[in-house]
Tab-separated table of C-alpha atoms and ligand atoms in Angstrom:
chain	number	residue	atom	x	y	z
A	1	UNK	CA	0.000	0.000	0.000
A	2	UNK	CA	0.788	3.210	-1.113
A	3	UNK	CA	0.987	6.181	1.586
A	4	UNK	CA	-1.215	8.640	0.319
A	5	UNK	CA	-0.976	12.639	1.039
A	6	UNK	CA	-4.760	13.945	0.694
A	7	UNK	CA	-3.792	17.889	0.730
A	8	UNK	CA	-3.415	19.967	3.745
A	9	UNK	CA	-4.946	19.090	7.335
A	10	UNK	CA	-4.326	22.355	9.199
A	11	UNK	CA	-1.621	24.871	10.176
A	12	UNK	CA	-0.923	25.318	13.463
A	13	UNK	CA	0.584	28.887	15.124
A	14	UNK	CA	1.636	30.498	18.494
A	15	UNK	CA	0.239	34.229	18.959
A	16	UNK	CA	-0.534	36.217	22.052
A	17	UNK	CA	-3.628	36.942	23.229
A	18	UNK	CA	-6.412	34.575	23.089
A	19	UNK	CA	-9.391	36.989	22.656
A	20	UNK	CA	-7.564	39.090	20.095
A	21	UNK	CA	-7.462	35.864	18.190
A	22	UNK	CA	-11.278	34.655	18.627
A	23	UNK	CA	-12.316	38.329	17.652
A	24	UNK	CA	-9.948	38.196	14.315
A	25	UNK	CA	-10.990	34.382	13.491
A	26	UNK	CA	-14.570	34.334	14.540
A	27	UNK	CA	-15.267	38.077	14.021
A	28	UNK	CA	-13.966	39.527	11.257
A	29	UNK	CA	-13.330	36.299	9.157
A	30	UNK	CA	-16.248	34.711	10.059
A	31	UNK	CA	-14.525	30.995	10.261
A	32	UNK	CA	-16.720	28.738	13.277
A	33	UNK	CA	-15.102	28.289	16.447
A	34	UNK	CA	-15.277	24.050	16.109
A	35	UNK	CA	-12.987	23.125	19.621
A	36	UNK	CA	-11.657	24.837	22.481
A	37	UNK	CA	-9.245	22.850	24.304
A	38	UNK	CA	-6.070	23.500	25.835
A	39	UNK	CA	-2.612	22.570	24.468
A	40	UNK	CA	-2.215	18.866	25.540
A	41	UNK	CA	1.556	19.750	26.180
A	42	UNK	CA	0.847	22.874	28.665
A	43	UNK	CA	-2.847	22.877	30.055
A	44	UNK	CA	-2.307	26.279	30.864
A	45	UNK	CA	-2.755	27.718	27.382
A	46	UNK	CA	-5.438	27.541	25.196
A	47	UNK	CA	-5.232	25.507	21.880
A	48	UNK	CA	-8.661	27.036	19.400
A	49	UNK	CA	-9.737	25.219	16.316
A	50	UNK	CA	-11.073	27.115	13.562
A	51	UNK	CA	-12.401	26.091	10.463
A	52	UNK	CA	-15.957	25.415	8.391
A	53	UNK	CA	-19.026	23.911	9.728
A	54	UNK	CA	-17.044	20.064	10.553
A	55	UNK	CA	-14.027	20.783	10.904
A	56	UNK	CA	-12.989	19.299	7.480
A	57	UNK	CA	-9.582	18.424	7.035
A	58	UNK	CA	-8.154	21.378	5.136
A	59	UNK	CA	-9.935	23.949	6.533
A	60	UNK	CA	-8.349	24.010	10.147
A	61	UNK	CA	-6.393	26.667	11.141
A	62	UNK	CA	-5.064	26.262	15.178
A	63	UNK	CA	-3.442	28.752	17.878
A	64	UNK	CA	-1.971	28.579	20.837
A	65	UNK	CA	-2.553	31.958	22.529
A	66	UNK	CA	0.654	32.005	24.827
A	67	UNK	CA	-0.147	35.535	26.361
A	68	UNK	CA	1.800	35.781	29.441
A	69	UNK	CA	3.496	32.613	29.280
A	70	UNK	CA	7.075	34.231	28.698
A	71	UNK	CA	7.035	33.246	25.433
A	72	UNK	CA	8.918	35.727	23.218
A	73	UNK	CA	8.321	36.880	19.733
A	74	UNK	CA	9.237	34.767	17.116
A	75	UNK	CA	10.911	35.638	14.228
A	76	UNK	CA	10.274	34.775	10.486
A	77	UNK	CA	13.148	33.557	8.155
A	78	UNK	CA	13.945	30.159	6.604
A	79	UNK	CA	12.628	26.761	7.709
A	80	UNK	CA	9.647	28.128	8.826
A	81	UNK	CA	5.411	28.899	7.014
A	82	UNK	CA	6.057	32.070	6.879
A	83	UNK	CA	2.117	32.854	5.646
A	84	UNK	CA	-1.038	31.146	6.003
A	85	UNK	CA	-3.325	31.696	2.592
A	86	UNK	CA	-7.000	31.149	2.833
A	87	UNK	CA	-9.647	30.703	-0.204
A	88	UNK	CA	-12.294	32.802	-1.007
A	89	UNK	CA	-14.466	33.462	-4.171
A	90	UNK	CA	-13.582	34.864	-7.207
A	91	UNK	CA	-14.809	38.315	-6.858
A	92	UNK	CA	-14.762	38.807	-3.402
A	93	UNK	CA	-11.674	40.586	-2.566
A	94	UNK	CA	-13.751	44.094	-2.555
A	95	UNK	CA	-15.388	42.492	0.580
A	96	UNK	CA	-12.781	41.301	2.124
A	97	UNK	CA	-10.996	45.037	1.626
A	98	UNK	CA	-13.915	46.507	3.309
A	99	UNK	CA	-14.517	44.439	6.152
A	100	UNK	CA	-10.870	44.347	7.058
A	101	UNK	CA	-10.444	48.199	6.816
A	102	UNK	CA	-13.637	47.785	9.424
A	103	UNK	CA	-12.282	45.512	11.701
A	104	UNK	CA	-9.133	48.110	11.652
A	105	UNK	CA	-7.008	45.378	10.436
A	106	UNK	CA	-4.473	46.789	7.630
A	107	UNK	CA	-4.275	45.062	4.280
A	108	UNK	CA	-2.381	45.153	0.975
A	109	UNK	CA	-3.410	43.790	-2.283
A	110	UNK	CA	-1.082	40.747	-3.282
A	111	UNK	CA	0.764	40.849	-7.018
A	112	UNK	CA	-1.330	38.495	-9.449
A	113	UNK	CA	0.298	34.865	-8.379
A	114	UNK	CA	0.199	32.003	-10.670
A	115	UNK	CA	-3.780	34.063	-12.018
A	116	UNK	CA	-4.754	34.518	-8.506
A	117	UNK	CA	-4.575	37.578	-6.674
A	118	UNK	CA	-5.390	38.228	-3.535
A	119	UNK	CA	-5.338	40.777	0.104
A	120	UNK	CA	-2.777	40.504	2.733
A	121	UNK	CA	-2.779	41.397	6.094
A	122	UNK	CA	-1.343	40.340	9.835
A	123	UNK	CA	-3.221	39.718	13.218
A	124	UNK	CA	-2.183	41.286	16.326
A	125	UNK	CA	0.638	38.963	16.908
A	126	UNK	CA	2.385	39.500	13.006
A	127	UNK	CA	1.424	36.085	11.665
A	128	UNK	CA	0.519	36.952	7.981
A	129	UNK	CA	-2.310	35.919	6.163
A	130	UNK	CA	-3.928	36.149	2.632
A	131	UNK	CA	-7.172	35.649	1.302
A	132	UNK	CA	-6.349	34.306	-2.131
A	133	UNK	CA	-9.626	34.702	-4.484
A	134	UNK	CA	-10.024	31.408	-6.581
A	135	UNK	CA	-12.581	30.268	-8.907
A	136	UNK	CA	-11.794	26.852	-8.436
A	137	UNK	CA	-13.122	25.753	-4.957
A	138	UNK	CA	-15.928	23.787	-4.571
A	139	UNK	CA	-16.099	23.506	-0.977
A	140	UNK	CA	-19.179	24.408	0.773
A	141	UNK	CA	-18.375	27.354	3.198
A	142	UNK	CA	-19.410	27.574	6.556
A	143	UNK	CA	-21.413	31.317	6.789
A	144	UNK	CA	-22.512	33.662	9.139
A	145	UNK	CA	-25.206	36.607	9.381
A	146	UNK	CA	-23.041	39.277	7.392
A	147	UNK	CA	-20.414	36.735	5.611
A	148	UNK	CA	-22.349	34.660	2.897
A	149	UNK	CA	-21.459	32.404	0.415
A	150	UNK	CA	-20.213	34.390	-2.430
A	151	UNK	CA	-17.718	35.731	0.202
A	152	UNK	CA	-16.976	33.153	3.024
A	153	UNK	CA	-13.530	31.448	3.231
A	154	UNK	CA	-13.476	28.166	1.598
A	155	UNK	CA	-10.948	26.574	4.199
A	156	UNK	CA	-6.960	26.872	3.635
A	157	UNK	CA	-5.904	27.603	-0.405
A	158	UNK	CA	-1.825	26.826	0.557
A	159	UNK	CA	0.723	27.539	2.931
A	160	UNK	CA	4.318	29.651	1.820
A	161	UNK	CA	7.096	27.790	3.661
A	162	UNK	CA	10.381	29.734	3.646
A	163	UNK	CA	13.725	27.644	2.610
A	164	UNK	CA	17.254	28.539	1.959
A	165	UNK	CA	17.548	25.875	-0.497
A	166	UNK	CA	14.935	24.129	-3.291
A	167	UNK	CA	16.674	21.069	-4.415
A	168	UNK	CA	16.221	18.961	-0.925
A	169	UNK	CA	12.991	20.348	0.172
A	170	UNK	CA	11.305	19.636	-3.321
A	171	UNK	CA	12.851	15.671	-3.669
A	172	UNK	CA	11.682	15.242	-0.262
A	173	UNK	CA	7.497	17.282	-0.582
A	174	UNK	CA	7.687	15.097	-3.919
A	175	UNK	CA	8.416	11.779	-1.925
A	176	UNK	CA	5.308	12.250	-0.008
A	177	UNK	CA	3.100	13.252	-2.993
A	178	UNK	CA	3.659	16.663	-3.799
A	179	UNK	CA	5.063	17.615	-7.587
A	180	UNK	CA	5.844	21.022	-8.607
A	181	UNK	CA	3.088	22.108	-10.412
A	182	UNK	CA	4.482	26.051	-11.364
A	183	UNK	CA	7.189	27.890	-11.005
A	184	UNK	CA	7.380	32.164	-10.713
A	185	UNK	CA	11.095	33.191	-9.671
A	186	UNK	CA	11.960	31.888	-6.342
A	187	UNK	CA	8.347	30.184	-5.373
A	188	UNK	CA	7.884	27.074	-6.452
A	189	UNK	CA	4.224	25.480	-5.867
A	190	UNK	CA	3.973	21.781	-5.303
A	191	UNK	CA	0.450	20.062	-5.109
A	192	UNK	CA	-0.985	16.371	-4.647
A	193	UNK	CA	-4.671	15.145	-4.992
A	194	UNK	CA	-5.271	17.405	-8.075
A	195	UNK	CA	-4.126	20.762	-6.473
A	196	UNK	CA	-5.816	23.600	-6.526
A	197	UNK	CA	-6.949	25.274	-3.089
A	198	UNK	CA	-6.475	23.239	0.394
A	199	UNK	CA	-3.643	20.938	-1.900
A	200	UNK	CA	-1.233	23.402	-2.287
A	201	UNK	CA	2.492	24.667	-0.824
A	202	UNK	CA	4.334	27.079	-2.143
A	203	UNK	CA	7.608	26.921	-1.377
A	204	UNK	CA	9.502	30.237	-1.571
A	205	UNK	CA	13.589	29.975	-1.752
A	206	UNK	CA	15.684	32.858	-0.491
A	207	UNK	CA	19.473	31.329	0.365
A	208	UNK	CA	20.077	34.656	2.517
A	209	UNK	CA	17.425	34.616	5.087
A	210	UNK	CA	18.344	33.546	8.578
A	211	UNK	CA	16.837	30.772	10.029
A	212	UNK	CA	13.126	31.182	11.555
A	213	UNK	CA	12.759	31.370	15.986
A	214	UNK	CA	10.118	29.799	16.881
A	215	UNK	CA	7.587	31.870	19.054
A	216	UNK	CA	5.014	34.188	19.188
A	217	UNK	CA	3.645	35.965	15.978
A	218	UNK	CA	5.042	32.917	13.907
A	219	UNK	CA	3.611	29.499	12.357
A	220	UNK	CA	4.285	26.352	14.235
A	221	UNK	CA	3.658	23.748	11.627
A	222	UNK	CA	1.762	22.871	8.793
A	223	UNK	CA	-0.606	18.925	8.749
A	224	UNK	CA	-1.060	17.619	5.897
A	225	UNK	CA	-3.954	14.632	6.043
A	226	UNK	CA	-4.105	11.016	5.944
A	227	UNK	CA	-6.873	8.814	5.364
A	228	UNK	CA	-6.519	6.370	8.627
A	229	UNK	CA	-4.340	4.875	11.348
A	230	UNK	CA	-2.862	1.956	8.779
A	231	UNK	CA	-1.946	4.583	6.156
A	232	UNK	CA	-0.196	6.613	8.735
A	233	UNK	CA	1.563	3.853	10.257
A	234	UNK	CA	3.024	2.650	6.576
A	235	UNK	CA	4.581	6.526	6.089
A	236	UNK	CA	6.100	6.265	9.679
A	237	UNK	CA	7.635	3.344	8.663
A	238	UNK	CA	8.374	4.311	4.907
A	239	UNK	CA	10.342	7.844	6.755
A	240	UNK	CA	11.972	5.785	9.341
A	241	UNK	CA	13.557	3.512	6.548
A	242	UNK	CA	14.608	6.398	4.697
A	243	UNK	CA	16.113	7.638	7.900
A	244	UNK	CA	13.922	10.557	8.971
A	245	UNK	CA	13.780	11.029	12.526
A	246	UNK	CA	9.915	10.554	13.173
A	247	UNK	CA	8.125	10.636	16.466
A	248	UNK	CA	5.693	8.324	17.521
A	249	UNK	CA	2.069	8.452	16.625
A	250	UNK	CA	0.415	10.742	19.352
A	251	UNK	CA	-3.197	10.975	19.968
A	252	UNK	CA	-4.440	14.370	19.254
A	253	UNK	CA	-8.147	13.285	20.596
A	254	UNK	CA	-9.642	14.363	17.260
A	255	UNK	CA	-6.777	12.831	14.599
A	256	UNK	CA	-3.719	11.269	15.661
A	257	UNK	CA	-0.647	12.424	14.540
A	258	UNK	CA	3.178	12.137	13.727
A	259	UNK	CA	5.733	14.698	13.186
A	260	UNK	CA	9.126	15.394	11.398
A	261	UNK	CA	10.815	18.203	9.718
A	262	UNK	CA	11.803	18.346	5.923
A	263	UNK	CA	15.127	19.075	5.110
A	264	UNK	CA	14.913	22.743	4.564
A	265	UNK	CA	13.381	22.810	8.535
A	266	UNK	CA	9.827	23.328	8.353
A	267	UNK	CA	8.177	20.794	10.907
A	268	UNK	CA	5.415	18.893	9.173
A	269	UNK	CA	3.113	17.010	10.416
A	270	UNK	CA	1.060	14.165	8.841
A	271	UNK	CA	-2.580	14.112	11.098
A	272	UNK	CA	-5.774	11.605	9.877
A	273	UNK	CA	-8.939	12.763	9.180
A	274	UNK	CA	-11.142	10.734	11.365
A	275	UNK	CA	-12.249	10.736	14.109
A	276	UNK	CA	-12.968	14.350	13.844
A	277	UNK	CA	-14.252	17.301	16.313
A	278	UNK	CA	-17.795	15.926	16.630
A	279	UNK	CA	-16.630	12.530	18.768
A	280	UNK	CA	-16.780	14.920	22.364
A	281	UNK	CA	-19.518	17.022	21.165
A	282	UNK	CA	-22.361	17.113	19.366
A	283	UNK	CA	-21.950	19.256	15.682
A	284	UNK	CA	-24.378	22.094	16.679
A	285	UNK	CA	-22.322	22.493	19.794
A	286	UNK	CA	-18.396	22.190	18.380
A	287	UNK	CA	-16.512	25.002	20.028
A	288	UNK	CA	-18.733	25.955	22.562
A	289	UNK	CA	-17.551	24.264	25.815
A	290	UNK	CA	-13.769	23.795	27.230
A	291	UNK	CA	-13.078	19.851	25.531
A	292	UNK	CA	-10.389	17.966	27.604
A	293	UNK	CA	-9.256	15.068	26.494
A	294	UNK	CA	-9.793	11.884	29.273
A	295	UNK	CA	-6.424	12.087	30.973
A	296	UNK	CA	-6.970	16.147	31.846
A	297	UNK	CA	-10.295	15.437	32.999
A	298	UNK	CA	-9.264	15.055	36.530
A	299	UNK	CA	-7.441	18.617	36.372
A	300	UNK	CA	-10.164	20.585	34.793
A	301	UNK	CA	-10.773	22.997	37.873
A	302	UNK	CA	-7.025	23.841	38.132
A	303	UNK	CA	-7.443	24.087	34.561
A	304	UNK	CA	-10.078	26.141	34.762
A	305	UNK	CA	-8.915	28.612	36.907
A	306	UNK	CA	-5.519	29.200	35.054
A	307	UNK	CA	-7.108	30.366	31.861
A	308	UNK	CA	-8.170	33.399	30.584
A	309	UNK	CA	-11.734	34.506	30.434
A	310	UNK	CA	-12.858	34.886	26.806
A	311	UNK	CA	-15.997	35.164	25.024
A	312	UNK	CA	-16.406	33.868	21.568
A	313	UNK	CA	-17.950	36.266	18.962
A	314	UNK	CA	-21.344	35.382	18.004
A	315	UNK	CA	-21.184	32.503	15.378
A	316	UNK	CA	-24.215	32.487	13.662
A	317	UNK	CA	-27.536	34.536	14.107
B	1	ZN	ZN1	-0.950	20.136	14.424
């Protein structure tokens, strides 16, 4: 059996302040709230799920909101996703414009890329972002009172990961499924499954640029997906023998997952799609309520008590 890539899972990120992060996510781009939990390696912290109405595989985008955690800034540079691009329609970039200038969130129209252009902009902690507008996304958006569908975000269209060098980082994204579909300069964009948005990395080559600190304002990883436990567990093996140093499989609660970087330094990770946010709560419900998984359960008061108080912007009328 073949180990097959699907496209991406989610992208993962450390930033600063968790409410400043709901209000961005939930309130200005209108993506649902579909877990809170807590970062299974430090309770303490927050981890927020964002994505459409399930939770689908390629729509997730995760923070940790480390606020007051001693966590310094990060800073961008090679081995590192250096932005996180989301799909929207073709043709609704003039939204996006206005509701960002709103929200008081700055943004910059991106150069025509590969026939897609698209806006720009940071959050609060300097994580950058696009909205890339795409005709070809067929996903069904999840949508809110003043987002509908000939506006709302599709789910991820591609990450940019940073590298000092193409040669290694390409053989190695094309052993696990992704071929270089263009090329513009120095970003090259690999896909797998048929590209187009939610199967696509662009990987951007720049042999100057210091090497990325992790922290906060800055991407942690990007998942790609996996169908199930048996696929996942023939790549482990299939990177092992090829001697890249993989952890174990850990169980995330809602996919389990194994990591590893690539050669130019960006961690991956490879997570499954099932069993999905809805196995602790019910669909209506995803995001509402603090999730733990079983072995926090006995801590959840301490737990409790060391996080912030947030409240979500309204999802939905
Ligand atoms: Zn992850």
């Amino acid at each position: 059996m073949t180990p097959r890539i699907l496209g991406l899972h989610h992208v993962t990120a450390t930033v600063d302040e968790a409410q400043a992060d709901l209000d961005l996510c939930v309130g200005t781009l209108g993506l649902r709230l579909v877990k809170t939990t807590v970062n299974f390696d430090n309770h303490h912290v927050y981890h927020f799920y964002y994505g459409d109405e399930h939770g689908t595989p390629g729509t997730i985008w995760t923070t940790f909101p480390y606020k007051g955690h001693g966590v310094a800034v990060g800073r961008k540079g090679a081995g590192q996703v250096v932005t996180t691009s989301f799909s929207v329609p073709h043709g609704a970039l003039a939204f996006w414009r206005a509701r960002l200038a709103h929200a008081g969130v700055a943004a910059t129209d991106v150069e025509e890329r590969f026939g897609e252009t698209g806006v720009a902009f940071a959050d609060e902690s300097g994580l950058e972002f696009e909205l890339v507008a795409s005709a070809r996304d067929p996903r069904h958006p999840w949508t809110v009172d003043d987002i509908d569908g000939s506006a709302a975000i599709r789910g991820l269209h591609s990450v940019t990961m940073l590298v000092r060098e193409a040669g290694p980082t390409l053989e190695f994204l094309a052993s696990l499924g992704w071929q270089e579909v263009a090329r513009d300069g120095p970003r090259i964009r690999v896909a797998v499954h048929g590209g187009g948005p939610g199967h696509t990395i662009d990987v951007l080559v720049d042999p100057q640029r210091p090497p990325a600190l992790n922290g906060l304002g800055t991407v942690h990883h990007v998942a790609m997906g996996i169908g199930g436990a048996e696929e996942q567990r023939a790549l482990r093996q299939d990177l092992l023998a090829r001697g890249v140093r993989v952890t174990d499989i850990r169980d995330r609660c809602y996919f389990t997952s194994i990591y590893f970087r690539e050669p130019g330094g960006v961690l991956f990770e490879v997570a499954t799609v099932t069993p999905g946010f809805a196995i602790d709560e019910p669909l209506a419900a995803l995001g509402t309520a603090l999730k733990l998984p079983a072995w926090e359960e006995a801590s959840r008061a301490d737990i409790e008590r060391g996080l912030p108080a947030i409240t979500v912007p309204r999802q939905r009328t």
